[in-house]
PDB file of C-alpha atoms and ligand atoms in Angstrom:
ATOM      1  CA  UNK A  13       0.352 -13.368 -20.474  1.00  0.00           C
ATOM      2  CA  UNK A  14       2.776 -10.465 -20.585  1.00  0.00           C
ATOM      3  CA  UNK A  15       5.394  -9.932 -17.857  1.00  0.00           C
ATOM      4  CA  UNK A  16       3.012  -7.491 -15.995  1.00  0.00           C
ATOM      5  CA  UNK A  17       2.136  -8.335 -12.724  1.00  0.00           C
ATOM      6  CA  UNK A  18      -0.107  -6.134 -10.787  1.00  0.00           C
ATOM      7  CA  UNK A  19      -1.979  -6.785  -7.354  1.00  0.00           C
ATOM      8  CA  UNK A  20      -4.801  -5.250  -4.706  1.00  0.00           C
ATOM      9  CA  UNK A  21      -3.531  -5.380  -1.105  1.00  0.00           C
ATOM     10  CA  UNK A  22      -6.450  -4.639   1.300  1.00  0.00           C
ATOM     11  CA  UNK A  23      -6.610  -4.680   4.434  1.00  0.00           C
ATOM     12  CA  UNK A  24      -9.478  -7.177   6.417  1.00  0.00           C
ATOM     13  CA  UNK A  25     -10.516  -4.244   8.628  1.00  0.00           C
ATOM     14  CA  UNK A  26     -13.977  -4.143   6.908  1.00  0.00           C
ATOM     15  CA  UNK A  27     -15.820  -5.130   3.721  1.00  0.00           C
ATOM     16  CA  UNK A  28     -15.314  -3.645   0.587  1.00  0.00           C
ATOM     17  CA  UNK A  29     -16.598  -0.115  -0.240  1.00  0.00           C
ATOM     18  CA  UNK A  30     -16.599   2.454  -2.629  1.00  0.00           C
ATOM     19  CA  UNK A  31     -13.156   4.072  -2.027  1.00  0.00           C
ATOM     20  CA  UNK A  32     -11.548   0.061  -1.901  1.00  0.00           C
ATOM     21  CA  UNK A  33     -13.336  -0.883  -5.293  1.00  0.00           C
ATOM     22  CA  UNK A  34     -12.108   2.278  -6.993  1.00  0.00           C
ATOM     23  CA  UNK A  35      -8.379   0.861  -6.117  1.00  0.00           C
ATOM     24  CA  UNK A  36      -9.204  -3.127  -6.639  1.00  0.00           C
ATOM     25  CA  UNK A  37     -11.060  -1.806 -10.347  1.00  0.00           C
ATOM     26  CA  UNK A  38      -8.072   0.151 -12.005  1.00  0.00           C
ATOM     27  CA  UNK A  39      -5.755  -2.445 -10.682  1.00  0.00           C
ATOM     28  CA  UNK A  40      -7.462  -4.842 -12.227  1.00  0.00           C
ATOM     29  CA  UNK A  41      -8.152  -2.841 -15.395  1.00  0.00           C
ATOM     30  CA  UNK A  42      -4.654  -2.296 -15.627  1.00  0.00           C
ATOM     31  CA  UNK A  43      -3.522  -5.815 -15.562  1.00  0.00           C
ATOM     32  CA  UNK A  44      -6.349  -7.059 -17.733  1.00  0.00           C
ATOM     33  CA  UNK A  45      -5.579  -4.068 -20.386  1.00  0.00           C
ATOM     34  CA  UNK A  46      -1.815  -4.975 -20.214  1.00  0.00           C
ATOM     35  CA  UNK A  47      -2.538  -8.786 -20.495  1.00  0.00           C
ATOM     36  CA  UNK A  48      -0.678  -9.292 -17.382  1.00  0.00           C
ATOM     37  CA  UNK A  49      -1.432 -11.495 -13.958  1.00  0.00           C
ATOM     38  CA  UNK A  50      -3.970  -9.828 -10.973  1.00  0.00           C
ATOM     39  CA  UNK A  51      -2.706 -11.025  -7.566  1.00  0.00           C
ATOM     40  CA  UNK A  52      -5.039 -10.447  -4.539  1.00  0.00           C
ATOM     41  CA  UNK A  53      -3.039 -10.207  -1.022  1.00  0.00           C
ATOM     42  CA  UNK A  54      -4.786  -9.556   2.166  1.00  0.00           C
ATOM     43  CA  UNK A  55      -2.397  -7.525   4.416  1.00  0.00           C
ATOM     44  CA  UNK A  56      -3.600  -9.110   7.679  1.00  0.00           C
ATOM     45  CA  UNK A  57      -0.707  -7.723   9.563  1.00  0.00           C
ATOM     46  CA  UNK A  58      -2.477  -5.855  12.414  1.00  0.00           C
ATOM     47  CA  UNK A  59      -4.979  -8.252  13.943  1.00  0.00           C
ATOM     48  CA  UNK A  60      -6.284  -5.631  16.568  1.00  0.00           C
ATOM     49  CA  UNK A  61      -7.822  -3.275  13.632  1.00  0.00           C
ATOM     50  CA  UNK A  62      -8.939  -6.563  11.927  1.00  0.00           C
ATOM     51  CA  UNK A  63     -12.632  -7.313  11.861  1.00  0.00           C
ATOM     52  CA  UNK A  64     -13.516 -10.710  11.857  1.00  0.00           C
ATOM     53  CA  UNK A  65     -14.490 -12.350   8.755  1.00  0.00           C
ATOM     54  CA  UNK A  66     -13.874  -9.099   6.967  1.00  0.00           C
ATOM     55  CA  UNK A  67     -11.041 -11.064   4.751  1.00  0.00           C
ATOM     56  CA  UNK A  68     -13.401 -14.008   3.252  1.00  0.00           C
ATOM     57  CA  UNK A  69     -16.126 -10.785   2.645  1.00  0.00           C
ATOM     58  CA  UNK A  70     -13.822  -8.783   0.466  1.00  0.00           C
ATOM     59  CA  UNK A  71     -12.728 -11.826  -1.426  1.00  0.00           C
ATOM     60  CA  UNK A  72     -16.509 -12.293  -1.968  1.00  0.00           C
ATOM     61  CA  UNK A  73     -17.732  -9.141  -2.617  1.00  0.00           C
ATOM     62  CA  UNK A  74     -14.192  -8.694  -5.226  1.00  0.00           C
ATOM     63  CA  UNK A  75     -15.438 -12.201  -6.875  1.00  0.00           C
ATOM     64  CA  UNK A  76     -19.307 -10.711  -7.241  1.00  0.00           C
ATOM     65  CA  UNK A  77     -17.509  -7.893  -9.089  1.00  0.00           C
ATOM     66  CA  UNK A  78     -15.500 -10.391 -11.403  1.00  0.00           C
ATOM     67  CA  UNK A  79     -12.237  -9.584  -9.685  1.00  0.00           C
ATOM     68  CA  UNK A  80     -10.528 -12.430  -9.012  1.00  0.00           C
ATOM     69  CA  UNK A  81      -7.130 -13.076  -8.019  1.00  0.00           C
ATOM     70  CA  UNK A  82      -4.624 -15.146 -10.897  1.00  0.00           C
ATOM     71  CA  UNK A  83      -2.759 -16.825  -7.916  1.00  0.00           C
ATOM     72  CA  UNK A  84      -3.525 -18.245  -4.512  1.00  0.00           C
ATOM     73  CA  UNK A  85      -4.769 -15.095  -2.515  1.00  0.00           C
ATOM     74  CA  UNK A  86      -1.239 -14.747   0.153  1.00  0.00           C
ATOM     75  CA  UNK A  87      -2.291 -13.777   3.482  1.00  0.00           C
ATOM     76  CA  UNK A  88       0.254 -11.596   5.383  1.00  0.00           C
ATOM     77  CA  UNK A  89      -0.028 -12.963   8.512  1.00  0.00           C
ATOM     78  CA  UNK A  90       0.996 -15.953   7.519  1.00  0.00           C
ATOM     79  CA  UNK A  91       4.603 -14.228   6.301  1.00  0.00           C
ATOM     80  CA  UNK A  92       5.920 -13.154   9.639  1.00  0.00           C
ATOM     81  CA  UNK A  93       9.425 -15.425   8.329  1.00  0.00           C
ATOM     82  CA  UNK A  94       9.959 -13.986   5.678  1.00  0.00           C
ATOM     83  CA  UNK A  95       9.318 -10.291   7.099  1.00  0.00           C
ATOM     84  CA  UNK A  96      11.945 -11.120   9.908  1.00  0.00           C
ATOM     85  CA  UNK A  97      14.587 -12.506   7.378  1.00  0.00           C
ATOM     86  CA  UNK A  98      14.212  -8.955   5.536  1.00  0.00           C
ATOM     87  CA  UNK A  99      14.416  -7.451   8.928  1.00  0.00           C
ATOM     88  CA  UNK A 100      17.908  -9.395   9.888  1.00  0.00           C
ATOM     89  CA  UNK A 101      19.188  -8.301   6.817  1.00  0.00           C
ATOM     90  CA  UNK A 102      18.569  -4.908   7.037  1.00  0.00           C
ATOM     91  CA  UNK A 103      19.909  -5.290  10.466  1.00  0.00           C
ATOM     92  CA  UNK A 104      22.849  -6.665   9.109  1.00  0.00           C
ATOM     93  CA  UNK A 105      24.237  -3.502   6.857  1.00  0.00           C
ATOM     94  CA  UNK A 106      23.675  -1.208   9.961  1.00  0.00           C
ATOM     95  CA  UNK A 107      21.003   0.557   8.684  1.00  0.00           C
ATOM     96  CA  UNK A 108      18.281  -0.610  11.357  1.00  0.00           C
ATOM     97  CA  UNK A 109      18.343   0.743  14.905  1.00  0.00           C
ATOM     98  CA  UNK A 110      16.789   0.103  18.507  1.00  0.00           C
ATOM     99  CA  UNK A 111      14.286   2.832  19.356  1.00  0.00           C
ATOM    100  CA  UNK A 112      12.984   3.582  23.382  1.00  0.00           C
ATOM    101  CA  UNK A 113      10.841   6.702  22.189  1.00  0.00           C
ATOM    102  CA  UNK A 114       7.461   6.701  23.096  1.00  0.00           C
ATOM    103  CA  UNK A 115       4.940   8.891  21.068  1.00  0.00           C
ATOM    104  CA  UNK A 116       5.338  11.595  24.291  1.00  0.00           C
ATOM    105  CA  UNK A 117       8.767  11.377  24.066  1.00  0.00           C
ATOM    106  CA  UNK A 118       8.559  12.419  20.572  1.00  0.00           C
ATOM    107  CA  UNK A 119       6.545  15.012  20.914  1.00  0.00           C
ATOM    108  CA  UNK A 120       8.112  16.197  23.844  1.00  0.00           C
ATOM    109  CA  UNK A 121      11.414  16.186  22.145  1.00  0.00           C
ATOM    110  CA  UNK A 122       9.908  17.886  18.752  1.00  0.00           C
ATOM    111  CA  UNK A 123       8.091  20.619  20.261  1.00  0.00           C
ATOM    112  CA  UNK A 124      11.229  21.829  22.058  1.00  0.00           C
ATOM    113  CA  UNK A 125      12.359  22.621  18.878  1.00  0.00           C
ATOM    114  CA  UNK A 126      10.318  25.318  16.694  1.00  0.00           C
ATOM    115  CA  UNK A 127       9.431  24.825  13.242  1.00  0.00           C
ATOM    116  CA  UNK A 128       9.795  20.891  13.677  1.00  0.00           C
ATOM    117  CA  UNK A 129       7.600  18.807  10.778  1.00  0.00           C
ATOM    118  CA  UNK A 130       4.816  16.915  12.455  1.00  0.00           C
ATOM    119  CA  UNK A 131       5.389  13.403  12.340  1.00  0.00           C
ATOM    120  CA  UNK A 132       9.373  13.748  11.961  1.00  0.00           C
ATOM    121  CA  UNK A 133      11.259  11.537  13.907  1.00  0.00           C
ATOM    122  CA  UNK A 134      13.539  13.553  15.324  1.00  0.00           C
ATOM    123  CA  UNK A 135      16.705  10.906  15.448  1.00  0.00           C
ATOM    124  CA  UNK A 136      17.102  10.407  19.135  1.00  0.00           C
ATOM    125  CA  UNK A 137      17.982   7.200  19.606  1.00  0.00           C
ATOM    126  CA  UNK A 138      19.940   7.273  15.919  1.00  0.00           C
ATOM    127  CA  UNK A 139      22.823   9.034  18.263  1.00  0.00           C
ATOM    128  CA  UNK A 140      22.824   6.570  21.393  1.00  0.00           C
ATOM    129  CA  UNK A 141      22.977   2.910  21.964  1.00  0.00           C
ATOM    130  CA  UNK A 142      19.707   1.686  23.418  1.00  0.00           C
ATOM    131  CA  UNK A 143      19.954  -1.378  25.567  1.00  0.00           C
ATOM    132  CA  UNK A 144      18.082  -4.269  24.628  1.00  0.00           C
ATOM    133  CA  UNK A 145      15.518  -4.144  27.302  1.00  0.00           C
ATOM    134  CA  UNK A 146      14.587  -0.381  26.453  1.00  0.00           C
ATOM    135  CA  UNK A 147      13.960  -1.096  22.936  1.00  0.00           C
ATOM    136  CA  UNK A 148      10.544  -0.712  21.654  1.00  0.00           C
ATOM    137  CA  UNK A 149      10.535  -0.215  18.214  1.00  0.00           C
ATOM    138  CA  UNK A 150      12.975  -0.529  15.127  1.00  0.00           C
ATOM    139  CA  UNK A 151      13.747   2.230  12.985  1.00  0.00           C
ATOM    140  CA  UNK A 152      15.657   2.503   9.712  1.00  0.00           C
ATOM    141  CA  UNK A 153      17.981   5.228   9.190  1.00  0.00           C
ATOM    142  CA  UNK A 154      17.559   7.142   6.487  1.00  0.00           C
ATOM    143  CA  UNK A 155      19.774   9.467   4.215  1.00  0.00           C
ATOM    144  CA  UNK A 156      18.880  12.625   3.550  1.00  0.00           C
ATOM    145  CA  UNK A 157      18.746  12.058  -0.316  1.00  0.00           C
ATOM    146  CA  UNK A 158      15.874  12.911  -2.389  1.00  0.00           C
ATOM    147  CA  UNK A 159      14.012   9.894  -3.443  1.00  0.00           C
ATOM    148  CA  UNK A 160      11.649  10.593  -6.639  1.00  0.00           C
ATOM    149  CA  UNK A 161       9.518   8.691  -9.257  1.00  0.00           C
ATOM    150  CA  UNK A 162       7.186   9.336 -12.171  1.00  0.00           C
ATOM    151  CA  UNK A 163       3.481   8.178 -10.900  1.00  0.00           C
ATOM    152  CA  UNK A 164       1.547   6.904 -14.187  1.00  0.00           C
ATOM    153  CA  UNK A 165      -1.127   9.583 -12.874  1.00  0.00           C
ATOM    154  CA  UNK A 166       0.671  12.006 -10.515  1.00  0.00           C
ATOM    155  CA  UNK A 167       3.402  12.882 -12.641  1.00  0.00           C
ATOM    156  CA  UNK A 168       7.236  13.476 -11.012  1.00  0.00           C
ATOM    157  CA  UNK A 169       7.073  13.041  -7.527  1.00  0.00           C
ATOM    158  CA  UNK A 170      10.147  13.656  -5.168  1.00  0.00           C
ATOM    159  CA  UNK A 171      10.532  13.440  -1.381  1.00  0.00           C
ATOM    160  CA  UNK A 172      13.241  14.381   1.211  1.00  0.00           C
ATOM    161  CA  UNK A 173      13.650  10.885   3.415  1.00  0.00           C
ATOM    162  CA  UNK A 174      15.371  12.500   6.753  1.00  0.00           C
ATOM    163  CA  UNK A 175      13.255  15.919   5.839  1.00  0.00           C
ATOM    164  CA  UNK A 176       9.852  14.540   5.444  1.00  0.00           C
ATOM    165  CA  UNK A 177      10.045  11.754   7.112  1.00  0.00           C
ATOM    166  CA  UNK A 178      12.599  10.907   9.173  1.00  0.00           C
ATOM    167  CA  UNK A 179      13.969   7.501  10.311  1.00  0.00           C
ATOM    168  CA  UNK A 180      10.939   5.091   9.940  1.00  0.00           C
ATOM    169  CA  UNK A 181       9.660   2.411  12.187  1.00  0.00           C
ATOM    170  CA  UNK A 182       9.981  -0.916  10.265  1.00  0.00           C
ATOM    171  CA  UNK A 183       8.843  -3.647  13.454  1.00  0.00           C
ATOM    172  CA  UNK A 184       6.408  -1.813  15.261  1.00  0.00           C
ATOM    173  CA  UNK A 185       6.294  -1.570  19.632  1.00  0.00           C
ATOM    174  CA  UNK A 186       3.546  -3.948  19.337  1.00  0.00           C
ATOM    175  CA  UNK A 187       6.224  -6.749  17.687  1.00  0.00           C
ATOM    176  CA  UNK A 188       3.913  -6.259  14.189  1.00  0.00           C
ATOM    177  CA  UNK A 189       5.416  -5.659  11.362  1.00  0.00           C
ATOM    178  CA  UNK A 190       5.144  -2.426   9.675  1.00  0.00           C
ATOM    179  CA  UNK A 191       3.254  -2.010   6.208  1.00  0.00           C
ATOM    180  CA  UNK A 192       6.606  -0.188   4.789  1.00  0.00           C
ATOM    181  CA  UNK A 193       8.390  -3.121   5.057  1.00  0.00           C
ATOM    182  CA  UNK A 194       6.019  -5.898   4.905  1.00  0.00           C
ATOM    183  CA  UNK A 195       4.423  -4.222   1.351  1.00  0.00           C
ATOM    184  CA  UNK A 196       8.230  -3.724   0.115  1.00  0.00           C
ATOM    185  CA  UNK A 197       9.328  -7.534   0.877  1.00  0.00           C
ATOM    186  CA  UNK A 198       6.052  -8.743  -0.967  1.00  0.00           C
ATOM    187  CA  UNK A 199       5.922  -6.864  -4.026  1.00  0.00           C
ATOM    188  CA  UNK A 200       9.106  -8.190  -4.464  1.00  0.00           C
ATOM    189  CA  UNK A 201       8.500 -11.658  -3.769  1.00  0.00           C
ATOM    190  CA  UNK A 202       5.271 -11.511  -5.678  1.00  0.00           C
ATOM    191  CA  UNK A 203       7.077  -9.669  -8.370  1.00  0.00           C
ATOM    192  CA  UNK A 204       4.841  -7.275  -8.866  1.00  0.00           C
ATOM    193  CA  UNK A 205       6.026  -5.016 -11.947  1.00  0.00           C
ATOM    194  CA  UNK A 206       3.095  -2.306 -11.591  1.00  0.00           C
ATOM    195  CA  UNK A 207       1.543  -1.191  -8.357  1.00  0.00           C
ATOM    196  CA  UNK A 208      -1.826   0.376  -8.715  1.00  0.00           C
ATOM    197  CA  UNK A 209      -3.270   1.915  -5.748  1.00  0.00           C
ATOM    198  CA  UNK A 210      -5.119   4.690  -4.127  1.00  0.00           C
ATOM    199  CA  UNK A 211      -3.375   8.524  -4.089  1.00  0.00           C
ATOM    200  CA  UNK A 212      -3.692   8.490  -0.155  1.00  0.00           C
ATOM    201  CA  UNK A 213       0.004   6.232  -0.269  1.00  0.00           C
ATOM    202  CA  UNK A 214       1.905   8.358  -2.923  1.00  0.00           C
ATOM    203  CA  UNK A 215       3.543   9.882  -0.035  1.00  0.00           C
ATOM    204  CA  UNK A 216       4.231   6.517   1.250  1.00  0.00           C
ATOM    205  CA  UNK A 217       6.140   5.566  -2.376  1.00  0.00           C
ATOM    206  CA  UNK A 218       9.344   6.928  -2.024  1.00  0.00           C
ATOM    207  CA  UNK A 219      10.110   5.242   1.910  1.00  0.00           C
ATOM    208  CA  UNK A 220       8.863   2.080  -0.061  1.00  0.00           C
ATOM    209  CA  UNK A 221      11.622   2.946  -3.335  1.00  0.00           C
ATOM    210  CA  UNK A 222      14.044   3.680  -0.621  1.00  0.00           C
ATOM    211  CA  UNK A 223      13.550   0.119   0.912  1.00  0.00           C
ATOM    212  CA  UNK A 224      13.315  -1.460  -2.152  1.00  0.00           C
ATOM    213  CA  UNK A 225      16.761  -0.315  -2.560  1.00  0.00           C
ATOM    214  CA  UNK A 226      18.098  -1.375   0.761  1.00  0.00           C
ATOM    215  CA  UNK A 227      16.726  -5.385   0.205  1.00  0.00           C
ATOM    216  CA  UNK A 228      18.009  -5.182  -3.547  1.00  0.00           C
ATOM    217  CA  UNK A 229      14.802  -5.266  -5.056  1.00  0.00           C
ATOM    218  CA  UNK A 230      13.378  -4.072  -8.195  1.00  0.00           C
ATOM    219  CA  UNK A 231      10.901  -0.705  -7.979  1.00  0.00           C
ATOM    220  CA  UNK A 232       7.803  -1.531  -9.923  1.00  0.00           C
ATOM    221  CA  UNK A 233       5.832   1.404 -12.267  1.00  0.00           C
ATOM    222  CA  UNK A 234       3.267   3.579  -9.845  1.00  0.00           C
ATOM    223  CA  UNK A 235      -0.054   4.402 -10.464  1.00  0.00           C
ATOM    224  CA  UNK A 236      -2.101   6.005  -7.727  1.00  0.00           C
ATOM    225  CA  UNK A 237      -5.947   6.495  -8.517  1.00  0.00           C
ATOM    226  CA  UNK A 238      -7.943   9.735  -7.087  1.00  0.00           C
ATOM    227  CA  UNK A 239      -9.137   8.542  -3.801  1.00  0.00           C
ATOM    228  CA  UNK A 240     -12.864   8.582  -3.148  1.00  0.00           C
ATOM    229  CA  UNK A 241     -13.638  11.048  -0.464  1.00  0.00           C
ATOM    230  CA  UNK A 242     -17.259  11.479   1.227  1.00  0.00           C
ATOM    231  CA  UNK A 243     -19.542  15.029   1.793  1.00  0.00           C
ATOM    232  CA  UNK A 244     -16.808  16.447   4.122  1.00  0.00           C
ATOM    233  CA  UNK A 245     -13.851  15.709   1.282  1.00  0.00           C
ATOM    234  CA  UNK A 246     -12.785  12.894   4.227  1.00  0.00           C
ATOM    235  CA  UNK A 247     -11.269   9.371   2.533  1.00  0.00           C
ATOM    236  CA  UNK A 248     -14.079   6.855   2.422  1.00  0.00           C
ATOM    237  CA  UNK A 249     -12.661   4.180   4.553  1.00  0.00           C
ATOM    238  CA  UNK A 250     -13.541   1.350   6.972  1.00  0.00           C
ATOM    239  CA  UNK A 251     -12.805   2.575   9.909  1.00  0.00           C
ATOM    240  CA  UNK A 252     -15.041   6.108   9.341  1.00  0.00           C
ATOM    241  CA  UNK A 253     -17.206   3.132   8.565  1.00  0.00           C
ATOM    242  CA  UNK A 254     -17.859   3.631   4.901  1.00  0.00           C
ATOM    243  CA  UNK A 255     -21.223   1.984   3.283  1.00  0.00           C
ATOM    244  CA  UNK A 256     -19.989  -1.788   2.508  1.00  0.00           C
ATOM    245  CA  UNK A 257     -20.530  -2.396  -1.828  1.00  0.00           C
ATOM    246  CA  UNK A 258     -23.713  -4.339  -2.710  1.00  0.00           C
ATOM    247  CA  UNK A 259     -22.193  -7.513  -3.691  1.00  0.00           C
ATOM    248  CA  UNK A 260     -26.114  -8.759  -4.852  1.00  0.00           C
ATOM    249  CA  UNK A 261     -25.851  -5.673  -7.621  1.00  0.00           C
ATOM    250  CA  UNK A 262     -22.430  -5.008  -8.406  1.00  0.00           C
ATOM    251  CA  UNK A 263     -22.968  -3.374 -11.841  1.00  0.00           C
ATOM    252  CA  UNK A 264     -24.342   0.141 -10.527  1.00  0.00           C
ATOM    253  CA  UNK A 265     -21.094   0.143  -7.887  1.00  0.00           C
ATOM    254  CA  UNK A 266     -18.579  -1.014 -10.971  1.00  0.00           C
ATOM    255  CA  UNK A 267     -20.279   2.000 -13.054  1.00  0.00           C
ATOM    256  CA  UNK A 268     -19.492   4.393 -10.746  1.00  0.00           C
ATOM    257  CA  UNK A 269     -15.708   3.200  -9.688  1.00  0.00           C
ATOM    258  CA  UNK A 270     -15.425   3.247 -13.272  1.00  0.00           C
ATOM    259  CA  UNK A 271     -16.654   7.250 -13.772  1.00  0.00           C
ATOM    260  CA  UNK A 272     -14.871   8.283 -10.737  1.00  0.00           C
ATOM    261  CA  UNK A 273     -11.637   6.930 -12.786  1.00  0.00           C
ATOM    262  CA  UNK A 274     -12.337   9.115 -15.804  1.00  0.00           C
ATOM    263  CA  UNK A 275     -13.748   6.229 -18.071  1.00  0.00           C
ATOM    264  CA  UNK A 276     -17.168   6.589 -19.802  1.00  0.00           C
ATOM    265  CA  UNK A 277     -20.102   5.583 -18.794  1.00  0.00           C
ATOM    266  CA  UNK A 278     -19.677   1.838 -19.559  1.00  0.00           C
ATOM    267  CA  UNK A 279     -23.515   0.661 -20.135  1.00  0.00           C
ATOM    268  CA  UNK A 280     -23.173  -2.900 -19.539  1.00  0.00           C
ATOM    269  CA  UNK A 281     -25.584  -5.175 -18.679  1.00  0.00           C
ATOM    270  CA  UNK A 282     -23.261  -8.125 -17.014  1.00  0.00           C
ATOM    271  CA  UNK A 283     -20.379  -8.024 -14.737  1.00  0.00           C
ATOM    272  CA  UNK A 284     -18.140  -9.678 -17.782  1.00  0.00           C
ATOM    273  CA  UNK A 285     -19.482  -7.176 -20.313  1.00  0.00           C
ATOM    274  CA  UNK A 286     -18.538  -4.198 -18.431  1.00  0.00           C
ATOM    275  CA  UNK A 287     -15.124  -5.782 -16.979  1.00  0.00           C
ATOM    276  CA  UNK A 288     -14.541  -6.213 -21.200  1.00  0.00           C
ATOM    277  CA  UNK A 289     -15.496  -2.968 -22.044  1.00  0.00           C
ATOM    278  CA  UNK A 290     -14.036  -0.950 -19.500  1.00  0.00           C
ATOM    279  CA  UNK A 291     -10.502  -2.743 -20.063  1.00  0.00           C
ATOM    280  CA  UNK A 292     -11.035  -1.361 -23.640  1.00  0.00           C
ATOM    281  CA  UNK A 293     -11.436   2.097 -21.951  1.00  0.00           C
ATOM    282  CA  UNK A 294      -9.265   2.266 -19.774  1.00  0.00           C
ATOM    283  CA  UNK A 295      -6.471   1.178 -22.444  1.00  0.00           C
ATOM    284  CA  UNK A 296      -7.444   4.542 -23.856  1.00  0.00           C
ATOM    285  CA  UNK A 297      -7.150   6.482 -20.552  1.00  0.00           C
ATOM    286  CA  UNK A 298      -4.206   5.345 -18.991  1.00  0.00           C
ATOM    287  CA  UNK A 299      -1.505   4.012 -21.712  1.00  0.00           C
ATOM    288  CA  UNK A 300       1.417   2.098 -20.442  1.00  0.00           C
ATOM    289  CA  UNK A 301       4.546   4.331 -20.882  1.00  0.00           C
ATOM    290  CA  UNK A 302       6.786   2.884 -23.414  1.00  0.00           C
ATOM    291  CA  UNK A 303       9.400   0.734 -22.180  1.00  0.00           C
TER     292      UNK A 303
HETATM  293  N1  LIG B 409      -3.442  -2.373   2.627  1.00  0.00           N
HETATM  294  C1  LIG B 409      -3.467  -1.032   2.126  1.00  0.00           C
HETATM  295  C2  LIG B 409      -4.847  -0.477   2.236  1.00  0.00           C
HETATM  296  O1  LIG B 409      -5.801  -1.226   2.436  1.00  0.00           O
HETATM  297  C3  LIG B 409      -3.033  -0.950   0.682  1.00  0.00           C
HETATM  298  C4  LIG B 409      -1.593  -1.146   0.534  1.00  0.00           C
HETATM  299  C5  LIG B 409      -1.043  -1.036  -0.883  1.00  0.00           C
HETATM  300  O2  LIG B 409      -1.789  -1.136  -1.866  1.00  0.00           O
HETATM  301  O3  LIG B 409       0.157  -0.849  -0.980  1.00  0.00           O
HETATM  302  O4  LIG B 409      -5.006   0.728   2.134  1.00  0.00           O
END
């Protein structure tokens, strides 16, 4: 085993499908072809868009593919600790603040001013002191500093923080944990050296460098996949309710994950003999850069 470790983070808010085994395939690919360590780590953080059972399915229909997870599977619900030690600490060096917006209050205060990027915070409660009872989320404050990376696919990819994104919510109004923090704190305690992944959370990268950074943690190599979209050029996901994979004849699904990532047709005629042959391929496809 190399010191590559690479993982597939879904979420359990419905089985697998097309778009999900296009991500959980190259990550895999990429581990195997590296000789590294696959992880598997459901991010159960948001029990309301959870479906029930959906987290034992997925492990199924990954294991009917062949994809199975080097490690005990980690559940992120089970983590809530160690998210709220990363939380103190960020707390601690200042950079975390109270926040009392609502969504109207956002939009109310953004639309007053013209021009305003949707989705911006714009830094209200950066410039006050909320009082504890008025607090509903927690944001962290950040600089306005260009954060880039190279993306193994994407290329050189660069972001304003405070201009695209403005100060992020790290513990939701809800009291869940927010993905940007809760994927940042496990990578890192997984130590996950290469993070393969779908191109709808490249934009989502640099806020995840930027904590990184923050916690004192290392940033692992990027690659984000095309994303599988449906007739309409929409994402194929759960909740538009994309067709769950056919776990009882896997090989047809693998085939086409595989095409839609650029490989060859693969022609095998067993999960293991395409899983062998399509590491092969992909080696081909996408290299690791040099050290
Ligand atoms: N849980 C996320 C999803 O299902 C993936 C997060 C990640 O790979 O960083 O889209």
């Amino acid at each position: 085993m190399s010191g590559y470790r690479g993982r597939f983070a879904p979420s359990p808010t419905g089985p697998l499908h097309a778009g999900s085994l296009v991500a959980a395939l190259a990550s895999w690919l990429d581990a195997r072809a590296a000789h590294g360590t696959w992880l598997v780590r459901i991010e159960d953080l948001d029990p309301p868009r959870e479906l029930a059972g959906a987290a034992a399915l997925i492990l199924r229909q990954l294991a009917a593919c062949g994809l199975e997870s080097d490690e005990p599977v980690l559940f992120q619900g089970a983590r809530s600790d160690i998210y709220e030690r990363a939380f103190e600490a960020l707390r601690a060096s200042g950079l975390v603040y109270g926040c009392a917006c609502s969504r109207k209050d956002i939009e109310t205060a953004t639309s007053a001013q013209p021009g305003w990027p949707a989705g911006v915070y714009p830094g209200t409660c950066a410039r006050r002191t909320v009082p504890r009872n008025e607090i509903r989320a927690w944001r962290i404050r950040v600089p306005s500093t260009v954060v880039g990376f190279v993306d193994r696919c994407a290329g050189r990819i660069a972001q304003d923080l405070a201009r695209d994104v403005g100060d992020f919510v790290v513990k939701r109004a809800d009291g869940l944990w927010a993905y940007q923090l809760a994927v940042v704190v496990d990578d890192g305690a997984q130590h996950v050296s290469d993070v393969v992944r779908g191109a709808d959370l490249l934009d989502n990268t640099p806020r995840q460098i930027f904590l990184q950074r923050a916690l004192g943690l290392p940033t692992p190599r990027y690659l984000h996949v095309p994303l599988v979209v449906d007739a309409n050029g929409a994402k194929l996901s759960k909740q538009t309710l994309a067709a769950p994979l056919d776990a009882r004849d896997p090989l047809p699904e693998l085939e086409r994950a595989a095409r839609h990532l650029g490989l060859p047709p693969i022609g095998a005629r067993s999960v293991s003999g395409f899983l062998r042959a399509a590491t092969a391929a992909w080696r081909e496809r996408y290299p690791l850069p040099a050290p």
